[in-house]
Coordinates of C-alpha atoms in Angstrom, one line a residue:
X1 CA 98.7 74.6 126.4
X2 CA 96.7 77.6 125.3
X3 CA 93.0 77.5 125.8
X4 CA 92.3 77.0 122.2
X5 CA 94.8 74.5 121.8
X6 CA 92.9 72.4 124.6
X7 CA 89.7 73.0 122.6
X8 CA 91.2 71.7 119.7
X9 CA 92.2 68.5 121.1
X10 CA 88.9 67.9 122.6
X11 CA 87.0 68.4 119.4
X12 CA 89.7 66.4 117.7
X13 CA 88.9 63.4 119.8
X14 CA 85.7 63.4 121.8
X15 CA 84.1 65.8 119.1
X16 CA 84.8 63.7 116.4
X17 CA 83.7 60.5 118.3
X18 CA 80.5 62.0 119.3
X19 CA 79.8 63.3 115.9
X20 CA 80.3 59.9 114.4
X21 CA 78.1 58.3 117.0
X22 CA 75.6 61.1 116.2
X23 CA 75.6 60.3 112.5
X24 CA 75.3 56.4 112.9
X25 CA 72.2 56.9 115.3
X26 CA 70.2 59.7 113.5
X27 CA 68.9 60.4 110.2
X28 CA 68.8 63.4 108.0
X29 CA 71.6 65.7 106.6
X30 CA 72.3 67.5 109.9
X31 CA 74.5 64.8 111.7
X32 CA 76.5 64.6 108.5
X33 CA 77.1 68.4 108.7
X34 CA 78.2 68.2 112.2
X35 CA 80.7 65.4 111.3
X36 CA 81.9 67.4 108.4
X37 CA 82.5 70.4 110.6
X38 CA 84.5 68.5 113.3
X39 CA 86.5 66.9 110.6
X40 CA 87.4 70.0 108.7
X41 CA 88.1 71.7 112.3
X42 CA 90.6 68.8 113.1
X43 CA 92.4 69.1 109.6
X44 CA 92.8 72.7 109.6
X45 CA 93.7 72.8 113.3
X46 CA 96.4 70.2 112.8
X47 CA 97.9 72.2 110.2
X48 CA 97.9 75.2 112.0
X49 CA 99.6 73.6 115.1
X50 CA 102.1 71.9 113.3
X51 CA 102.8 73.4 109.9
X52 CA 101.8 77.0 110.1
X53 CA 104.5 79.8 109.6
X54 CA 102.3 82.1 111.8
X55 CA 102.8 82.0 115.8
X56 CA 99.0 83.1 116.2
X57 CA 97.8 79.9 114.4
X58 CA 100.0 77.6 116.2
X59 CA 98.9 79.0 119.6
X60 CA 95.3 79.5 118.5
X61 CA 94.5 76.9 115.8
X62 CA 91.4 77.6 113.5
X63 CA 90.1 80.6 115.6
X64 CA 93.1 82.7 114.7
X65 CA 91.6 83.1 111.1
X66 CA 88.6 85.0 112.6
X67 CA 91.0 87.5 114.0
X68 CA 92.6 87.9 110.3
X69 CA 88.9 88.3 108.9
X70 CA 87.9 90.8 111.3
X71 CA 91.3 92.8 110.8
X72 CA 90.7 92.8 106.9
X73 CA 87.6 94.8 107.7
X74 CA 89.1 96.9 110.5
X75 CA 88.9 100.3 108.7
X76 CA 85.3 99.7 107.7
X77 CA 84.1 98.6 111.2
X78 CA 86.1 101.8 112.5
X79 CA 84.3 104.0 109.9
X80 CA 80.9 102.6 110.2
X81 CA 80.4 101.6 113.7
X82 CA 82.8 103.1 116.0
X83 CA 84.2 106.5 115.0
X84 CA 82.1 109.7 115.7
X85 CA 81.7 112.4 113.2
X86 CA 84.6 114.4 114.0
X87 CA 87.7 111.9 114.9
X88 CA 88.5 110.1 111.6
X89 CA 91.5 110.8 109.4
X90 CA 92.4 112.0 106.9
X91 CA 88.7 113.1 106.4
X92 CA 86.1 112.7 109.2
X93 CA 82.5 111.8 108.6
X94 CA 81.4 115.3 108.9
X95 CA 83.8 116.4 106.2
X96 CA 82.9 113.6 103.9
X97 CA 79.4 114.1 104.6
X98 CA 79.5 117.7 103.5
X99 CA 81.2 116.8 100.2
X100 CA 78.7 114.2 99.5
X101 CA 75.8 116.5 100.3
X102 CA 77.3 119.4 98.0
X103 CA 77.8 117.1 95.3
X104 CA 74.4 115.7 95.4
X105 CA 72.9 119.2 95.8
X106 CA 71.2 118.1 98.9
X107 CA 70.8 120.1 102.2
X108 CA 74.2 120.6 104.0
X109 CA 73.2 122.4 107.1
X110 CA 73.5 121.1 110.6
X111 CA 71.0 121.3 113.4
X112 CA 71.2 121.6 117.2
X113 CA 74.7 123.4 117.2
X114 CA 78.1 122.3 116.6
X115 CA 79.8 119.1 117.4
X116 CA 83.2 120.6 117.6
X117 CA 85.1 121.6 120.9
X118 CA 85.6 125.4 120.2
X119 CA 87.9 125.4 123.1
X120 CA 90.3 122.8 121.5
X121 CA 94.0 123.7 121.2
X122 CA 94.8 125.2 117.8
X123 CA 91.1 125.4 116.8
X124 CA 90.5 127.9 113.8
X125 CA 87.9 130.2 113.7
X126 CA 86.9 133.8 112.2
X127 CA 85.4 137.0 113.5
X128 CA 82.4 138.1 111.4
X129 CA 81.4 141.6 110.6
X130 CA 78.4 143.6 111.6
X131 CA 78.2 144.7 108.1
X132 CA 78.0 141.8 105.7
X133 CA 78.9 142.6 102.1
X134 CA 78.5 140.7 98.8
X135 CA 81.4 139.4 96.6
X136 CA 80.5 140.5 92.9
X137 CA 81.3 138.4 89.9
X138 CA 84.0 140.6 88.8
X139 CA 86.1 139.3 91.9
X140 CA 85.5 135.7 91.4
X141 CA 88.3 134.7 89.0
X142 CA 92.1 135.1 89.6
X143 CA 94.4 136.1 86.5
X144 CA 97.5 133.8 86.3
X145 CA 100.5 135.1 84.2
X146 CA 103.3 137.1 84.8
X147 CA 105.3 139.8 82.8
X148 CA 106.7 137.2 80.3
X149 CA 103.4 135.3 79.8
X150 CA 101.3 136.2 76.6
X151 CA 98.2 133.9 77.1
X152 CA 97.3 134.4 80.9
X153 CA 94.4 132.4 82.2
X154 CA 91.4 133.2 84.3
X155 CA 91.3 130.6 87.2
X156 CA 88.8 129.6 89.5
X157 CA 89.5 130.1 93.2
X158 CA 88.8 126.2 93.6
X159 CA 90.3 123.7 91.1
X160 CA 91.0 120.0 90.7
X161 CA 94.4 118.9 91.9
X162 CA 96.9 116.6 90.2
X163 CA 95.8 113.0 89.9
X164 CA 97.3 111.0 87.0
X165 CA 95.6 108.4 84.7
X166 CA 97.0 105.1 85.9
X167 CA 96.5 106.2 89.6
X168 CA 92.8 106.9 88.7
X169 CA 90.5 104.9 86.2
X170 CA 89.9 106.1 82.9
X171 CA 86.1 106.8 83.7
X172 CA 87.2 108.9 86.8
X173 CA 89.4 111.1 84.6
X174 CA 86.7 111.7 82.3
X175 CA 84.2 112.5 84.9
X176 CA 86.6 115.0 86.5
X177 CA 87.5 116.7 83.2
X178 CA 83.8 117.0 82.1
X179 CA 83.1 118.3 85.6
X180 CA 85.8 121.0 85.3
X181 CA 84.3 122.1 82.1
X182 CA 80.9 122.3 83.6
X183 CA 82.1 124.1 86.7
X184 CA 84.5 126.4 84.8
X185 CA 87.8 125.5 86.6
X186 CA 91.0 123.6 85.7
X187 CA 92.0 120.1 85.8
X188 CA 95.5 119.3 86.5
X189 CA 96.7 116.1 84.7
X190 CA 99.1 114.7 87.4
X191 CA 102.7 113.6 86.1
X192 CA 101.4 110.8 84.5
X193 CA 100.9 112.7 81.2
X194 CA 98.0 113.9 79.2
X195 CA 95.8 111.0 78.1
X196 CA 92.7 110.9 75.9
X197 CA 90.5 110.9 78.7
X198 CA 91.8 114.3 80.0
X199 CA 91.3 115.7 76.4
X200 CA 88.1 114.0 75.5
X201 CA 85.7 116.5 76.8
X202 CA 87.7 119.7 76.5
X203 CA 87.8 120.8 80.3
X204 CA 90.9 123.4 80.9
X205 CA 94.0 121.2 81.6
X206 CA 97.1 122.1 83.6
X207 CA 99.8 119.8 82.1
X208 CA 102.2 118.6 84.9
X209 CA 105.6 117.5 83.8
X210 CA 107.0 115.3 86.5
X211 CA 110.5 114.1 87.0
X212 CA 109.8 111.2 84.5
X213 CA 108.9 113.8 81.8
X214 CA 106.1 111.6 80.8
X215 CA 104.6 112.8 77.5
X216 CA 107.4 114.7 76.5
X217 CA 110.4 112.4 76.4
X218 CA 112.7 110.6 74.0
X219 CA 113.4 106.9 74.3
X220 CA 116.2 107.5 76.5
X221 CA 114.0 109.6 78.9
X222 CA 115.3 113.0 78.1
X223 CA 113.3 116.1 77.5
X224 CA 111.9 116.2 73.9
X225 CA 111.0 119.6 73.1
X226 CA 109.2 118.7 69.9
X227 CA 106.7 116.3 71.6
X228 CA 106.3 118.9 74.4
X229 CA 105.5 121.6 72.0
X230 CA 103.0 119.5 70.0
X231 CA 101.0 118.9 73.1
X232 CA 101.5 122.3 74.9
X233 CA 100.2 124.4 72.1
X234 CA 96.7 122.6 72.0
X235 CA 94.0 125.3 73.0
X236 CA 92.8 122.9 75.9
X237 CA 96.2 123.2 77.7
X238 CA 96.1 126.2 79.8
X239 CA 99.1 126.0 82.0
X240 CA 102.3 124.0 82.5
X241 CA 103.3 123.0 85.8
X242 CA 106.9 121.3 86.7
X243 CA 106.5 119.0 89.7
X244 CA 109.6 119.2 91.9
X245 CA 107.8 117.2 94.8
X246 CA 104.5 116.6 96.2
X247 CA 103.1 116.4 99.8
X248 CA 102.4 112.6 99.9
X249 CA 105.9 111.8 99.4
X250 CA 108.3 114.9 99.3
X251 CA 111.8 113.8 98.3
X252 CA 110.8 110.6 97.0
X253 CA 110.6 109.1 93.7
X254 CA 108.1 106.6 92.3
X255 CA 108.1 103.2 90.4
X256 CA 105.3 101.9 88.2
X257 CA 105.9 98.0 87.9
X258 CA 106.5 96.6 84.3
X259 CA 103.3 94.4 85.3
X260 CA 100.9 97.4 85.4
X261 CA 102.3 99.1 82.3
X262 CA 99.6 98.4 79.6
X263 CA 100.0 99.4 75.9
X264 CA 97.9 102.3 76.7
X265 CA 99.8 103.7 79.5
X266 CA 103.1 103.1 77.6
X267 CA 101.9 105.3 74.8
X268 CA 100.7 107.9 77.0
X269 CA 103.6 108.1 78.9
X270 CA 106.1 107.4 76.1
X271 CA 107.8 104.6 78.0
X272 CA 108.8 101.2 76.9
X273 CA 106.8 98.0 78.1
X274 CA 108.3 95.2 80.0
X275 CA 110.5 97.2 82.3
X276 CA 109.6 99.1 85.6
X277 CA 109.1 102.7 84.9
X278 CA 111.3 104.8 87.4
X279 CA 110.4 108.5 88.4
X280 CA 113.5 109.7 90.0
X281 CA 113.3 111.9 93.1
X282 CA 115.0 115.0 91.2
X283 CA 113.7 116.4 87.9
X284 CA 116.5 115.9 85.6
X285 CA 116.0 119.4 84.0
X286 CA 115.9 121.1 87.3
X287 CA 118.9 119.9 89.1
X288 CA 119.5 123.6 90.4
X289 CA 117.7 126.8 90.9
X290 CA 118.9 128.4 87.9
X291 CA 118.5 125.3 85.8
X292 CA 114.7 125.3 86.9
X293 CA 114.1 128.8 85.9
X294 CA 115.8 128.2 82.7
X295 CA 113.4 125.2 82.2
X296 CA 110.5 127.4 83.0
X297 CA 111.6 129.9 80.3
X298 CA 112.0 127.3 77.7
X299 CA 108.5 125.7 78.4
X300 CA 107.0 129.3 78.3
X301 CA 108.5 129.7 74.8
X302 CA 107.8 126.4 73.6
X303 CA 104.0 126.6 74.7
X304 CA 103.5 129.9 72.9
X305 CA 103.7 132.0 76.0
X306 CA 101.2 130.0 78.3
X307 CA 101.6 130.3 82.1
X308 CA 104.5 128.0 83.6
X309 CA 105.1 127.4 87.2
X310 CA 106.4 124.6 89.5
X311 CA 104.9 122.6 92.5
X312 CA 106.9 121.7 95.4
X313 CA 106.3 120.8 99.0
X314 CA 108.2 123.1 101.1
X315 CA 111.0 121.9 103.1
X316 CA 114.2 123.6 104.3
X317 CA 113.2 127.4 104.0
X318 CA 116.8 128.4 102.9
X319 CA 116.4 126.4 99.6
X320 CA 113.2 128.3 98.5
X321 CA 114.9 131.6 99.4
X322 CA 117.8 130.4 97.0
X323 CA 115.3 130.0 94.2
X324 CA 114.1 133.6 95.0
X325 CA 117.7 134.9 94.6
X326 CA 118.1 132.9 91.3
X327 CA 114.8 134.6 90.0
X328 CA 116.4 138.0 90.9
X329 CA 119.9 137.1 89.3
X330 CA 118.3 135.6 86.1
X331 CA 115.3 137.8 85.8
X332 CA 113.1 134.7 85.1
X333 CA 110.1 134.4 87.2
X334 CA 107.4 131.6 87.0
X335 CA 103.8 132.6 86.5
X336 CA 102.7 130.6 89.5
X337 CA 103.9 128.4 92.4
X338 CA 101.8 125.6 93.7
X339 CA 102.5 124.8 97.2
X340 CA 101.7 121.4 98.4
X341 CA 101.1 120.5 101.9
X342 CA 102.7 117.7 103.9
X343 CA 99.1 116.6 104.8
X344 CA 99.7 114.2 101.8
X345 CA 97.4 113.5 99.0
X346 CA 96.1 110.6 96.7
X347 CA 99.6 109.3 96.0
X348 CA 100.9 106.1 98.1
X349 CA 104.2 106.6 99.8
X350 CA 106.2 105.0 102.7
X351 CA 104.8 105.9 105.9
X352 CA 107.7 107.8 107.1
X353 CA 107.5 109.9 104.1
X354 CA 103.9 110.6 104.4
X355 CA 104.1 111.2 108.3
X356 CA 107.2 113.0 108.8
X357 CA 108.5 115.1 105.8
X358 CA 107.4 118.6 104.6
X359 CA 105.8 121.6 105.9
X360 CA 102.1 121.9 106.3
X361 CA 100.1 123.8 103.8
X362 CA 99.1 127.0 105.7
X363 CA 102.5 127.4 107.0
X364 CA 104.3 126.6 103.6
X365 CA 101.8 129.2 102.0
X366 CA 102.4 131.6 104.5
X367 CA 106.2 131.4 104.1
X368 CA 106.2 131.5 100.3
X369 CA 103.9 134.6 100.3
X370 CA 106.4 136.3 102.7
X371 CA 109.5 135.3 100.7
X372 CA 108.2 136.5 97.4
X373 CA 107.0 139.9 99.1
X374 CA 110.4 140.2 100.8
X375 CA 112.2 139.8 97.4
X376 CA 109.8 142.2 95.4
X377 CA 108.5 139.2 93.4
X378 CA 105.0 138.7 94.8
X379 CA 102.9 141.0 92.4
X380 CA 104.6 138.8 89.4
X381 CA 104.1 135.3 90.8
X382 CA 100.5 133.7 91.8
X383 CA 100.5 131.3 94.7
X384 CA 98.3 128.0 94.2
X385 CA 97.7 126.1 97.6
X386 CA 97.5 122.4 97.4
X387 CA 96.3 120.7 100.6
X388 CA 93.6 119.3 102.5
X389 CA 90.6 121.1 101.5
X390 CA 87.0 119.7 102.2
X391 CA 85.0 123.0 103.3
X392 CA 84.9 126.7 102.2
X393 CA 86.6 127.5 105.5
X394 CA 89.4 125.3 104.3
X395 CA 89.6 127.2 101.2
X396 CA 89.3 130.6 103.0
X397 CA 92.1 129.6 105.3
X398 CA 94.5 129.0 102.6
X399 CA 93.5 132.2 100.7
X400 CA 94.0 134.3 103.8
X401 CA 97.5 132.8 104.5
X402 CA 98.8 134.0 101.1
X403 CA 97.2 131.8 98.5
X404 CA 95.5 133.3 95.3
X405 CA 93.8 129.8 94.3
X406 CA 93.3 126.4 95.9
X407 CA 93.6 122.7 94.4
X408 CA 92.0 119.9 95.8
X409 CA 92.5 116.2 94.8
X410 CA 90.9 113.9 97.5
X411 CA 87.7 115.7 98.1
X412 CA 87.1 115.8 94.5
X413 CA 87.5 112.1 94.5
X414 CA 85.0 112.0 97.4
X415 CA 82.6 114.0 95.1
X416 CA 82.9 111.0 92.5
X417 CA 81.8 108.9 95.3
X418 CA 85.0 107.6 97.0
X419 CA 84.2 106.4 100.4
X420 CA 87.7 106.6 101.9
X421 CA 88.5 102.9 101.9
X422 CA 92.1 103.5 101.4
X423 CA 92.6 100.7 98.8
X424 CA 94.1 103.3 96.4
X425 CA 97.3 101.3 96.1
X426 CA 95.9 98.1 95.7
X427 CA 94.0 98.5 92.5
X428 CA 90.9 97.2 94.5
X429 CA 89.0 100.5 95.0
X430 CA 85.6 99.6 95.7
X431 CA 84.2 102.6 93.8
X432 CA 85.9 102.3 90.5
X433 CA 87.8 105.5 91.0
X434 CA 91.6 104.6 92.1
X435 CA 91.9 101.4 90.0
X436 CA 92.8 100.0 86.4
X437 CA 90.4 97.1 86.8
X438 CA 88.0 97.7 83.9
X439 CA 85.3 95.7 85.7
X440 CA 85.5 98.3 88.7
X441 CA 85.9 101.4 86.6
X442 CA 83.0 101.0 84.3
X443 CA 80.7 101.0 87.1
X444 CA 81.5 104.8 87.2
X445 CA 79.0 106.7 85.1
X446 CA 80.8 109.7 83.6
X447 CA 77.8 111.9 83.0
X448 CA 76.5 111.4 86.6
X449 CA 79.7 111.9 88.5
X450 CA 80.5 115.0 86.6
X451 CA 77.6 116.8 87.6
X452 CA 78.6 115.9 91.1
X453 CA 82.0 117.6 90.5
X454 CA 80.4 120.5 89.2
X455 CA 77.8 120.7 92.2
X456 CA 80.8 120.5 94.8
X457 CA 82.7 123.0 93.0
X458 CA 79.7 125.3 92.6
X459 CA 78.5 125.0 96.3
X460 CA 81.6 125.2 98.0
X461 CA 82.4 128.4 96.2
X462 CA 79.1 129.9 96.9
X463 CA 79.7 129.1 100.6
X464 CA 83.2 130.4 100.3
X465 CA 81.9 133.9 98.7
X466 CA 79.3 134.1 101.5
X467 CA 81.9 133.3 104.1
X468 CA 84.0 136.2 102.8
X469 CA 81.3 138.6 102.7
X470 CA 80.3 137.8 106.3
X471 CA 83.6 139.0 107.5
X472 CA 82.7 142.5 105.8
X473 CA 84.9 141.9 102.6
X474 CA 83.8 142.3 99.1
X475 CA 86.7 140.4 97.4
X476 CA 88.8 137.6 98.6
X477 CA 91.9 139.6 97.8
X478 CA 91.2 141.5 101.1
X479 CA 91.8 138.4 103.3
X480 CA 94.8 138.5 105.7
X481 CA 96.4 135.9 107.9
X482 CA 95.7 137.8 111.1
X483 CA 91.9 137.2 110.2
X484 CA 92.2 133.7 111.2
X485 CA 92.1 133.1 114.9
X486 CA 93.9 130.2 116.6
X487 CA 92.9 129.0 120.2
X488 CA 96.1 128.8 122.5
X489 CA 96.6 126.2 125.0
X490 CA 95.8 129.0 127.6
X491 CA 92.1 129.2 126.2
X492 CA 92.7 132.7 124.6
X493 CA 92.6 133.5 121.0
X494 CA 95.4 134.7 119.0
X495 CA 96.1 135.5 115.2
X496 CA 97.4 132.9 113.1
X497 CA 101.0 133.5 112.0
X498 CA 103.9 131.2 111.8
X499 CA 107.5 130.9 113.2
X500 CA 108.3 133.7 111.0
X501 CA 107.6 137.4 110.9
X502 CA 105.8 139.1 107.9
X503 CA 107.8 140.8 105.6
X504 CA 107.4 144.3 103.7
X505 CA 108.0 144.5 99.9
X506 CA 111.7 144.3 99.1
X507 CA 112.7 143.9 102.8
X508 CA 115.0 141.1 102.0
X509 CA 116.7 143.4 99.3
X510 CA 117.4 146.3 101.7
X511 CA 120.0 144.8 104.1
X512 CA 117.6 145.6 107.0
X513 CA 118.0 143.8 110.2
X514 CA 114.8 141.7 110.2
X515 CA 113.4 140.0 113.2
X516 CA 113.5 136.0 113.4
X517 CA 115.3 133.8 111.1
X518 CA 115.0 135.7 107.8
X519 CA 118.6 137.3 107.9
X520 CA 120.3 133.9 108.6
X521 CA 118.3 132.0 105.8
X522 CA 118.6 134.9 103.3
X523 CA 122.5 134.7 103.8
X524 CA 122.9 131.0 103.6
X525 CA 120.7 130.7 100.1
X526 CA 122.6 130.1 97.2
X527 CA 121.5 130.1 93.7
X528 CA 124.0 127.4 92.0
X529 CA 122.6 124.4 94.3
X530 CA 119.2 123.6 95.9
X531 CA 120.7 122.0 99.0
X532 CA 121.6 123.9 101.9
X533 CA 122.4 123.0 105.4
X534 CA 119.5 123.2 107.9
X535 CA 121.4 124.9 110.9
X536 CA 119.1 127.7 112.1
X537 CA 117.6 126.8 115.7
X538 CA 113.9 127.7 115.3
X539 CA 112.4 129.2 118.6
X540 CA 108.8 130.1 119.7
X541 CA 108.4 133.2 117.7
X542 CA 104.9 134.0 119.1
X543 CA 106.3 134.6 122.5
X544 CA 108.3 137.4 121.4
X545 CA 106.8 138.7 118.3
X546 CA 105.9 142.6 118.3
X547 CA 102.5 143.1 119.0
X548 CA 99.8 144.5 116.7
X549 CA 102.2 144.1 113.6
X550 CA 99.8 144.1 110.6
X551 CA 100.8 141.7 107.7
X552 CA 101.2 143.2 104.4
X553 CA 98.4 142.8 101.7
X554 CA 98.8 140.2 99.2

């Protein structure tokens, strides 16, 4: 027997006898409480030892529940009492505190030096200039809209990424959209469609069209151009984004169980009640590169010439180059490409998909920027980076690697008051953000939280422009990948790059012998199918890369 089994039998026999004797020979309520305790302990322990399905309960009767109780609060115990300021994931306490401080407009400085290990492998840093400059207002917006766009949009450098109504509560959606209005940035709807809560406060909207075509589908689930046009031509809708995949679960669709489909959600998504709502892994309108581009063209025409682009988490590079080839062959280009990082996001997903699939945001942005440059398409298409962004340095790093603007989701949730409890997929969010429980969501004050979104956006951009100026630059357009420094395992600094060489404009079109895998990838790329075999063997490019080669300006 285990020790706790022996303890059980001692309490079940001698404990109960002593408790009975104590109760018979004493007055007051306490003896009765002691007997009640031993009796309950005996009953629960007997059930655990002889009827429980759990081995732990059989071997450790009664006290096993203490383990379950503590385990249920493991995340909170780790977060509040054990972890230091820099070791938690996905966002450590230093990052969360920074978001909270900036959203509340309180002091965000630190004293007594950094807590970071500046010699840590892969630690990123910048070199400042002895001649800091000021970034003027004229350089603080990004124009999105290619040659076929008749309604270009002036975007902020920092925006609210895709989060659907259904995943987030109505009050959370309202707070984000009102915050976007106050901040002067856009708010991406996520794939759940445009809800009344997105429209209520008139903040700029990017309407995301997911694989379920929610908000623009017929009763059979096919694309409905009339319902799309009716929504897309609203003045509040500024851009349209086609979602191919997302960083949280690339290559994976989604299921909204029938039990969670309310009348409101069914109306917004244009789906029936009583059956599971399935979002396929592949967008039915975008099964090939050319089909995707034709869909881009169709949506641009139906929306009255608004910017249309697509979002993806980059995987096999050959498949993206197939897209580039299709753009050249058809002459159709998106106005923007949103590059989502494999760091994950607000979407819940199988652990293998979250942990093991996709390219990280900085690497993916660097690749997409160079691919478009090498194909002569970079000046027509803006790149939006959608990855883990908490600080102005995170923002700067993505711009330096080739992005034009940046989207953030989880840190915008933090600005609303999210405490990273990681209950987003349980409907038990303790802050009323990622839940459809009306009792929880109504605790979120829309006016107050929208101010915090605005403050976080304003203070992060203020710090970003100051950081750009500290490098001697007067516009973020001058940021380059080599300006980011990475600490190597040898303790030295090297400029950040990737497994690939940077490309010059049109270099892929000139039939040159390009260093690295570009030639192989380009030759394997095809326009009639996305899929291509991953056969190229990558090698450590940093060991053979020519020195002092300067990345082309983006």
